[in-house]
Coordinates of C-alpha atoms in Angstrom, one line a residue:
X1 CA 133.1 88.1 137.2
X2 CA 129.7 87.5 135.7
X3 CA 128.0 90.4 133.9
X4 CA 124.2 90.3 134.0
X5 CA 122.3 92.5 131.6
X6 CA 118.9 93.6 132.8
X7 CA 116.5 94.3 129.9
X8 CA 113.0 95.6 130.0
X9 CA 110.2 96.8 127.8
X10 CA 109.5 100.5 127.8
X11 CA 106.6 100.3 125.4
X12 CA 104.0 100.9 128.2
X13 CA 105.8 104.1 129.2
X14 CA 106.0 105.2 125.6
X15 CA 102.4 104.5 124.8
X16 CA 101.3 106.4 127.9
X17 CA 103.1 109.4 126.5
X18 CA 101.8 109.2 123.0
X19 CA 98.6 110.6 121.4
X20 CA 97.6 108.1 118.8
X21 CA 95.7 109.7 115.9
X22 CA 93.2 107.2 114.5
X23 CA 91.3 109.6 112.2
X24 CA 91.7 113.1 110.9
X25 CA 89.8 115.3 108.5
X26 CA 91.2 117.8 106.0
X27 CA 89.2 120.7 104.5
X28 CA 89.6 124.1 103.0
X29 CA 89.4 126.8 105.6
X30 CA 86.1 128.8 105.2
X31 CA 86.6 130.9 108.4
X32 CA 88.7 133.8 109.3
X33 CA 92.3 134.2 108.0
X34 CA 91.6 131.7 105.2
X35 CA 94.0 133.3 102.8
X36 CA 97.0 133.0 105.2
X37 CA 95.8 129.6 106.5
X38 CA 94.0 127.7 103.7
X39 CA 93.7 124.5 105.7
X40 CA 91.2 123.5 108.4
X41 CA 92.2 120.1 109.8
X42 CA 90.5 118.3 112.6
X43 CA 92.6 115.7 114.5
X44 CA 90.8 113.1 116.6
X45 CA 92.7 111.8 119.7
X46 CA 91.0 108.8 121.4
X47 CA 91.0 108.2 125.1
X48 CA 93.2 105.0 125.0
X49 CA 92.2 104.0 128.6
X50 CA 88.5 103.9 127.7
X51 CA 89.2 102.4 124.2
X52 CA 90.8 99.4 125.8
X53 CA 88.5 99.1 128.8
X54 CA 84.9 98.5 129.6
X55 CA 83.9 101.9 128.4
X56 CA 84.8 101.3 124.7
X57 CA 81.3 102.5 123.6
X58 CA 81.3 105.6 125.8
X59 CA 80.1 108.8 124.2
X60 CA 83.2 110.8 125.3
X61 CA 85.7 108.5 123.8
X62 CA 87.8 111.1 121.9
X63 CA 88.8 114.7 121.7
X64 CA 88.6 116.6 118.4
X65 CA 91.1 119.3 117.9
X66 CA 90.4 121.7 115.0
X67 CA 93.4 123.6 113.6
X68 CA 93.8 126.3 110.9
X69 CA 97.1 126.1 109.3
X70 CA 99.2 127.3 106.3
X71 CA 100.3 123.7 105.4
X72 CA 99.9 120.2 106.6
X73 CA 103.3 120.2 108.3
X74 CA 102.4 123.5 110.0
X75 CA 99.2 121.9 111.4
X76 CA 101.3 119.1 112.9
X77 CA 103.5 121.7 114.6
X78 CA 100.4 123.5 116.0
X79 CA 98.9 120.2 117.1
X80 CA 102.0 119.4 119.2
X81 CA 101.4 122.6 121.2
X82 CA 97.8 121.5 122.0
X83 CA 98.5 118.1 123.4
X84 CA 100.6 117.0 126.3
X85 CA 101.8 113.9 124.6
X86 CA 103.9 113.1 121.5
X87 CA 101.7 112.7 118.4
X88 CA 101.9 109.5 116.3
X89 CA 100.2 108.7 113.0
X90 CA 101.3 105.0 112.9
X91 CA 97.7 103.8 113.4
X92 CA 95.6 106.1 111.3
X93 CA 92.4 104.3 110.1
X94 CA 90.8 106.8 107.8
X95 CA 91.4 110.3 106.3
X96 CA 88.3 112.4 105.5
X97 CA 88.7 114.9 102.6
X98 CA 86.2 117.7 102.4
X99 CA 84.2 118.8 99.4
X100 CA 85.7 122.3 99.3
X101 CA 89.2 120.8 99.4
X102 CA 88.4 118.5 96.5
X103 CA 87.1 121.4 94.4
X104 CA 90.3 123.3 94.8
X105 CA 92.6 121.3 92.6
X106 CA 95.8 123.2 93.5
X107 CA 95.2 122.8 97.3
X108 CA 94.1 119.2 96.9
X109 CA 97.3 118.3 94.9
X110 CA 99.4 120.1 97.5
X111 CA 97.6 118.0 100.2
X112 CA 98.4 114.7 98.6
X113 CA 102.0 115.8 98.0
X114 CA 102.5 116.7 101.6
X115 CA 101.0 113.5 103.0
X116 CA 103.1 111.3 100.7
X117 CA 106.3 113.2 100.8
X118 CA 107.0 112.5 104.5
X119 CA 106.8 109.3 106.4
X120 CA 104.1 110.3 108.9
X121 CA 101.2 108.8 106.8
X122 CA 101.2 105.3 105.4
X123 CA 99.9 104.8 101.8
X124 CA 97.5 102.1 102.8
X125 CA 95.2 104.5 104.8
X126 CA 91.6 104.5 103.5
X127 CA 90.4 107.8 102.2
X128 CA 86.8 109.1 102.0
X129 CA 85.3 112.1 100.2
X130 CA 82.8 114.0 102.4
X131 CA 79.9 115.7 100.7
X132 CA 80.2 118.7 103.0
X133 CA 82.5 119.8 105.8
X134 CA 84.8 117.2 107.3
X135 CA 84.5 118.5 110.8
X136 CA 80.9 117.3 110.6
X137 CA 82.0 113.8 109.5
X138 CA 84.6 113.3 112.2
X139 CA 82.0 114.5 114.9
X140 CA 79.3 112.0 113.8
X141 CA 77.4 110.3 116.6
X142 CA 77.8 106.6 116.0
X143 CA 76.5 104.3 118.7
X144 CA 77.9 101.2 117.0
X145 CA 81.5 102.5 117.4
X146 CA 82.2 106.1 118.7
X147 CA 85.6 106.1 117.1
X148 CA 84.6 106.5 113.4
X149 CA 88.0 105.5 112.2
X150 CA 87.7 102.1 113.9
X151 CA 84.2 101.7 112.5
X152 CA 85.4 102.4 108.9
X153 CA 88.4 100.0 109.4
X154 CA 86.0 97.2 110.3
X155 CA 83.5 98.3 107.6
X156 CA 86.2 98.1 104.9
X157 CA 88.0 95.0 106.1
X158 CA 84.9 92.9 106.5
X159 CA 85.2 90.4 103.5
X160 CA 81.8 89.0 104.2
X161 CA 80.1 92.4 103.6
X162 CA 78.4 92.7 100.2
X163 CA 80.3 94.9 97.8
X164 CA 77.5 96.5 95.7
X165 CA 77.4 100.3 96.1
X166 CA 80.9 101.5 96.9
X167 CA 84.5 100.5 96.5
X168 CA 87.2 101.2 99.2
X169 CA 90.1 103.5 98.1
X170 CA 93.6 103.8 99.7
X171 CA 95.7 106.9 99.7
X172 CA 98.5 105.2 97.7
X173 CA 96.2 103.6 95.2
X174 CA 94.4 106.9 94.6
X175 CA 97.7 108.6 93.8
X176 CA 98.8 105.7 91.6
X177 CA 95.5 105.8 89.6
X178 CA 95.9 109.6 89.2
X179 CA 99.5 109.2 87.9
X180 CA 98.7 106.3 85.6
X181 CA 95.5 107.5 84.0
X182 CA 94.7 111.0 85.4
X183 CA 91.4 109.6 86.7
X184 CA 90.6 108.3 90.2
X185 CA 87.6 107.6 92.5
X186 CA 87.1 107.6 96.2
X187 CA 83.9 106.5 98.1
X188 CA 81.6 109.2 99.5
X189 CA 80.9 109.6 103.2
X190 CA 77.4 111.0 103.0
X191 CA 76.6 113.4 105.9
X192 CA 73.2 113.1 107.7
X193 CA 71.0 116.0 108.6
X194 CA 72.5 118.7 110.8
X195 CA 70.8 117.5 114.0
X196 CA 72.6 114.1 113.7
X197 CA 76.1 115.5 114.4
X198 CA 77.8 117.6 117.0
X199 CA 80.1 120.5 116.3
X200 CA 83.8 119.7 116.3
X201 CA 85.3 122.0 118.9
X202 CA 87.1 121.8 122.2
X203 CA 84.5 122.0 125.0
X204 CA 84.9 124.6 127.7
X205 CA 84.9 123.6 131.4
X206 CA 81.3 124.7 131.7
X207 CA 80.4 122.6 128.7
X208 CA 82.3 119.6 130.0
X209 CA 80.4 119.9 133.3
X210 CA 77.0 120.2 131.5
X211 CA 77.9 117.3 129.3
X212 CA 78.6 115.2 132.4
X213 CA 75.3 116.2 133.9
X214 CA 73.4 115.5 130.7
X215 CA 75.1 112.1 130.4
X216 CA 74.1 111.1 133.9
X217 CA 70.5 112.2 133.1
X218 CA 70.3 110.1 130.0
X219 CA 67.6 107.4 130.2
X220 CA 68.5 103.7 130.2
X221 CA 66.9 103.3 126.8
X222 CA 69.1 106.0 125.3
X223 CA 72.2 104.5 126.9
X224 CA 71.4 101.1 125.5
X225 CA 70.6 102.3 122.0
X226 CA 73.0 100.6 119.6
X227 CA 73.2 100.1 115.8
X228 CA 72.3 103.7 114.9
X229 CA 74.3 105.1 112.0
X230 CA 73.1 108.4 110.6
X231 CA 75.5 108.5 107.7
X232 CA 75.9 106.4 104.6
X233 CA 79.0 105.2 102.6
X234 CA 78.1 104.8 98.9
X235 CA 78.8 106.2 95.5
X236 CA 82.1 107.8 94.5
X237 CA 83.7 111.2 94.0
X238 CA 85.2 111.3 90.5
X239 CA 88.3 113.4 90.0
X240 CA 90.3 114.0 86.8
X241 CA 93.8 115.5 86.9
X242 CA 93.2 116.3 90.6
X243 CA 90.1 118.3 89.7
X244 CA 86.7 117.3 91.2
X245 CA 84.2 116.4 88.4
X246 CA 81.1 115.2 90.2
X247 CA 79.6 112.7 92.6
X248 CA 78.7 109.3 91.0
X249 CA 75.6 107.8 92.5
X250 CA 75.6 104.3 93.9
X251 CA 74.0 102.8 90.9
X252 CA 76.8 104.0 88.7
X253 CA 79.3 102.5 91.1
X254 CA 77.4 99.2 91.2
X255 CA 77.7 98.9 87.4
X256 CA 81.4 99.7 87.6
X257 CA 81.9 96.9 90.2
X258 CA 80.2 94.5 87.8
X259 CA 82.3 95.6 84.9
X260 CA 85.5 95.4 87.0
X261 CA 84.6 91.9 88.3
X262 CA 84.6 93.2 91.9
X263 CA 80.9 92.9 92.8
X264 CA 80.2 90.5 95.6
X265 CA 76.9 89.2 97.1
X266 CA 74.8 91.6 95.0
X267 CA 71.0 90.9 94.8
X268 CA 69.6 91.0 91.2
X269 CA 65.9 91.1 91.1
X270 CA 63.8 90.3 88.0
X271 CA 60.3 88.9 87.2
X272 CA 59.3 85.8 85.4
X273 CA 55.6 85.5 84.4
X274 CA 54.7 87.9 87.2
X275 CA 56.7 86.0 89.8
X276 CA 59.6 87.9 91.4
X277 CA 62.9 86.2 91.4
X278 CA 66.0 87.2 93.4
X279 CA 69.3 86.1 92.2
X280 CA 72.2 86.7 94.6
X281 CA 75.3 87.3 92.5
X282 CA 78.0 85.9 94.7
X283 CA 80.9 87.0 92.6
X284 CA 81.9 88.0 89.1
X285 CA 84.8 87.5 86.8
X286 CA 85.3 90.0 84.0
X287 CA 87.7 90.7 81.1
X288 CA 88.0 93.3 78.4
X289 CA 88.9 92.5 74.8
X290 CA 89.4 94.6 71.8
X291 CA 87.9 93.3 68.5
X292 CA 86.8 94.3 65.1
X293 CA 83.0 93.9 64.7
X294 CA 81.2 94.7 61.4
X295 CA 84.3 96.6 60.3
X296 CA 84.5 98.7 63.5
X297 CA 87.1 98.4 66.2
X298 CA 85.2 97.8 69.5
X299 CA 85.7 97.2 73.2
X300 CA 84.0 93.9 74.4
X301 CA 83.4 93.5 78.1
X302 CA 82.9 89.9 79.2
X303 CA 81.2 89.3 82.6
X304 CA 80.8 85.8 84.1
X305 CA 78.3 86.0 87.0
X306 CA 78.0 83.1 89.5
X307 CA 75.3 83.0 92.1
X308 CA 72.1 81.3 93.3
X309 CA 68.4 81.8 93.3
X310 CA 67.6 83.1 96.8
X311 CA 63.8 83.8 96.5
X312 CA 61.0 82.8 94.2
X313 CA 57.3 82.2 94.7
X314 CA 56.6 79.5 92.0
X315 CA 58.3 76.1 92.5
X316 CA 57.3 74.9 89.1
X317 CA 59.1 77.5 86.9
X318 CA 62.4 75.7 86.8
X319 CA 61.9 73.3 83.9
X320 CA 64.6 73.4 81.3
X321 CA 62.9 76.0 79.1
X322 CA 62.0 78.3 82.0
X323 CA 65.5 77.9 83.4
X324 CA 67.1 79.3 80.2
X325 CA 64.6 82.1 80.1
X326 CA 65.3 83.1 83.7
X327 CA 69.0 83.1 83.1
X328 CA 68.4 85.5 80.1
X329 CA 66.3 87.7 82.3
X330 CA 69.0 87.9 85.0
X331 CA 71.6 88.7 82.3
X332 CA 69.4 91.4 80.9
X333 CA 69.1 93.0 84.4
X334 CA 72.9 92.8 84.9
X335 CA 73.3 94.4 81.5
X336 CA 70.9 97.2 82.4
X337 CA 73.0 98.0 85.5
X338 CA 76.2 98.1 83.5
X339 CA 74.6 100.3 80.9
X340 CA 73.9 102.9 83.5
X341 CA 77.6 103.1 84.2
X342 CA 78.7 103.1 80.5
X343 CA 76.2 105.8 79.7
X344 CA 77.5 108.0 82.5
X345 CA 81.1 107.5 81.4
X346 CA 80.2 108.4 77.8
X347 CA 78.2 111.4 79.0
X348 CA 81.1 112.8 81.0
X349 CA 83.6 111.6 78.3
X350 CA 85.8 110.3 81.2
X351 CA 87.2 106.8 81.1
X352 CA 86.9 106.0 84.8
X353 CA 86.5 102.3 83.7
X354 CA 90.2 102.3 82.7
X355 CA 89.5 100.9 79.2
X356 CA 92.3 103.0 77.7
X357 CA 94.7 101.7 80.3
X358 CA 93.7 98.1 79.5
X359 CA 94.2 98.7 75.8
X360 CA 97.7 100.2 76.5
X361 CA 98.6 97.0 78.4
X362 CA 96.9 94.4 76.2
X363 CA 97.2 96.0 72.8
X364 CA 100.1 98.5 72.9
X365 CA 100.4 98.8 69.1
X366 CA 96.7 99.6 68.8
X367 CA 96.9 102.1 71.7
X368 CA 99.4 104.1 69.7
X369 CA 96.5 104.9 67.3
X370 CA 94.3 106.1 70.1
X371 CA 96.4 107.7 72.8
X372 CA 96.5 111.2 71.3
X373 CA 92.8 111.4 70.8
X374 CA 91.5 109.2 73.6
X375 CA 90.5 112.0 76.0
X376 CA 89.1 114.2 73.3
X377 CA 86.8 111.8 71.4
X378 CA 88.5 108.4 71.2
X379 CA 86.8 107.0 74.3
X380 CA 83.5 108.7 73.6
X381 CA 83.2 107.3 70.1
X382 CA 84.5 103.8 70.9
X383 CA 81.7 101.2 70.6
X384 CA 81.4 99.1 73.7
X385 CA 79.6 95.7 73.8
X386 CA 78.8 93.7 77.0
X387 CA 78.6 89.9 77.0
X388 CA 77.1 88.4 80.1
X389 CA 77.1 84.7 81.1
X390 CA 75.0 83.8 84.1
X391 CA 75.7 80.6 86.2
X392 CA 73.1 79.5 88.7
X393 CA 74.7 77.2 91.3
X394 CA 71.7 76.6 93.5
X395 CA 67.9 77.0 93.1
X396 CA 66.9 75.9 96.6
X397 CA 65.5 72.6 98.0
X398 CA 61.9 73.1 96.7
X399 CA 62.8 72.7 93.0

């Protein structure tokens, strides 16, 4: 007797019975019952049929479900009662963290502990600080991609995008930085004006009907409008020992990227004899050394910049003498940008450049002399020098 086993794939059935969370936002509850329920979490559930079909840019692509809860786990239990399908977090693209949450160090630490203790959330999920309420961020109107999580995934994964004003941060890396040095950064999702977002709430049947009527009444121009983003991702939220310190502006982050050797396709603009010159810094390589200079122990940051001249107005300025002068001018401008960052770090007396961590790894014996006073005044009083070498690969065909 021959036995035949019939096998099949049940994934299609399972997917049809799952609600895939692509993005969610966590904030401190500022509404009623906030003492018993300190969390306000907004979960976004996309319409998978529209997401994979011809309506992938439709306005009503997702449903936002706001939940007030005592803990993260409690919010998941409540979420299950508000959806017909099983919830899955296997494809989360971004987590928004609100300003009020970041400013409550106890609640923020509890949030990170809850998300990493279980297996629901992967550690490679990008995280973003929101300079306001997270329900506003997750409800942003974005005609490029209505699912903001997918937009951010593409935004962060695009290796051809210049890296000049922000640096992506992952949940696991943030926690690792906090555990290793007590200091960590995450990029800022800067909210637009109030008229550029819609409130995050479940619409009533009347509101749904009105929305359908309004949608049908939209003009063709409005329907075809693409490329509009009313928000900005730049700068960084600085946290120390899980406590929010302040927002660093994009110029400070730009200098940090240069110091770390992570800057990519950054325009550096200077002037030579009243002629503007644009140098596109394609990439940098950096290192940090520790030396004794004039009898003082110092940190030396070495930056090697490689790029090309993209714009200039005078074709006769690239003789040998002028070429050297231009390289020095570009180096001076790069130094000016790094100095903005170094001055901010010294002002705050917070080593968000991880110089102490590099000393610990490269010069462990020297670190023993600094580790007990590094946070008090060791970093603040440490002289820091920056050496910059500029390499110009191309000056254009008119030279």
